[in-house]
Coordinates of C-alpha atoms in Angstrom, one line a residue:
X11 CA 192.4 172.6 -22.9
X12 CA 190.4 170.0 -20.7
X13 CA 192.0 168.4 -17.6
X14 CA 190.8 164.9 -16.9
X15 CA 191.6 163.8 -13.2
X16 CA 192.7 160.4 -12.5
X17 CA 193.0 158.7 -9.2
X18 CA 195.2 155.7 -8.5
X19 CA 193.4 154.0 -4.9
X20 CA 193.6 150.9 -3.7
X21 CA 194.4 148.9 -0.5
X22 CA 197.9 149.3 1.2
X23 CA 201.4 147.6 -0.6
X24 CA 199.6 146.4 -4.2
X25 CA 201.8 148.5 -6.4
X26 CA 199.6 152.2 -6.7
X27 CA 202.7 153.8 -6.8
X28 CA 204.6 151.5 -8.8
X29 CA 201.8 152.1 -11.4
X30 CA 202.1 155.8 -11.6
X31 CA 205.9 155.5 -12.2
X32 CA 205.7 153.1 -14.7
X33 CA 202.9 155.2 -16.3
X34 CA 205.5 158.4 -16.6
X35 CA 208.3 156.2 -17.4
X36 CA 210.1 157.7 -14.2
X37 CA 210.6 157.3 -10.5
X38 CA 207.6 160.2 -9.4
X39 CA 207.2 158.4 -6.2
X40 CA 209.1 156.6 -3.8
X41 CA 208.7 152.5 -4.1
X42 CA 209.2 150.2 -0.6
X43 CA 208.6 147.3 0.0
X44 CA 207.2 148.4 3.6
X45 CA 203.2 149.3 3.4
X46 CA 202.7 152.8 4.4
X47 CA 205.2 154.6 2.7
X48 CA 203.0 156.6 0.5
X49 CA 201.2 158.9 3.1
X50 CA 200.3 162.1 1.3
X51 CA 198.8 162.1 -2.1
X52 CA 201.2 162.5 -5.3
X53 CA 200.4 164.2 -8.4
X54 CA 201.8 164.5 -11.5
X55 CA 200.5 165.8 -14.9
X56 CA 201.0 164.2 -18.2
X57 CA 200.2 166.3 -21.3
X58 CA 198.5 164.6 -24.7
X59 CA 198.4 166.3 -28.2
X60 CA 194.7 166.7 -29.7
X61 CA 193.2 165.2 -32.3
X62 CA 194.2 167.8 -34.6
X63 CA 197.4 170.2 -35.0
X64 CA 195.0 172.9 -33.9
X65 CA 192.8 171.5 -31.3
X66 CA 194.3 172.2 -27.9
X67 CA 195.8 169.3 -25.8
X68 CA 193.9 167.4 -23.0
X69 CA 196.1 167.3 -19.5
X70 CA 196.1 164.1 -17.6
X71 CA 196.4 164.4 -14.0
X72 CA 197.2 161.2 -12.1
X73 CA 196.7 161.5 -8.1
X74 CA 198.3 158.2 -6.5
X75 CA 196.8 158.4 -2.8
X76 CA 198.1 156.3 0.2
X77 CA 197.0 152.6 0.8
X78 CA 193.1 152.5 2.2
X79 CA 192.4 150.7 5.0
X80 CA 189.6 149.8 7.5
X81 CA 189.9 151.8 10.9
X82 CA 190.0 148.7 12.9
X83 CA 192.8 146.9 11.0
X84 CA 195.5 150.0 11.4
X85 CA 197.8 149.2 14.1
X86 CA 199.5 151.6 16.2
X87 CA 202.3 153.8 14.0
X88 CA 201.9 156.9 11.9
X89 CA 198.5 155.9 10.3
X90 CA 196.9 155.3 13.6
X91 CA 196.6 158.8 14.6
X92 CA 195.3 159.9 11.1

């Protein structure tokens, strides 16, 4: 089977998150209102049929990755010392 890697990036607070549980249809990752609550990467793996009965399936995996921000706009807190 091939395993095609998908990355979900983007700045802090736009909805990364909120993407990859709408995607799976189910809370996978916790959703706040705050920016920063996402701080280590999330994966989860989604599984589509082949073309074919006998061709094997293709595995998505979806990686949503904490906000991305400039090092001089992070204030002091958790992402400061990352």
């Amino acid at each position: 089977s091939t395993t095609i890697n998908v990355a979900i990036i983007g700045r802090p607070n736009v909805g990364k998150s909120s993407l990859l549980n709408k995607i799976f249809g189910s809370d996978r990752a916790i959703v706040s209102p705050m920016a920063g609550t996402t701080r280590d990467t999330i994966d989860a793996v989604m599984s589509k049929s082949g073309p074919t009965p006998d061709s094997p399936p293709t595995l998505y995996r979806f990686v949503d990755t904490a906000g991305i921000r400039k090092k001089g706009k992070v204030e002091f807190g958790p992402e400061f010392f990352m």
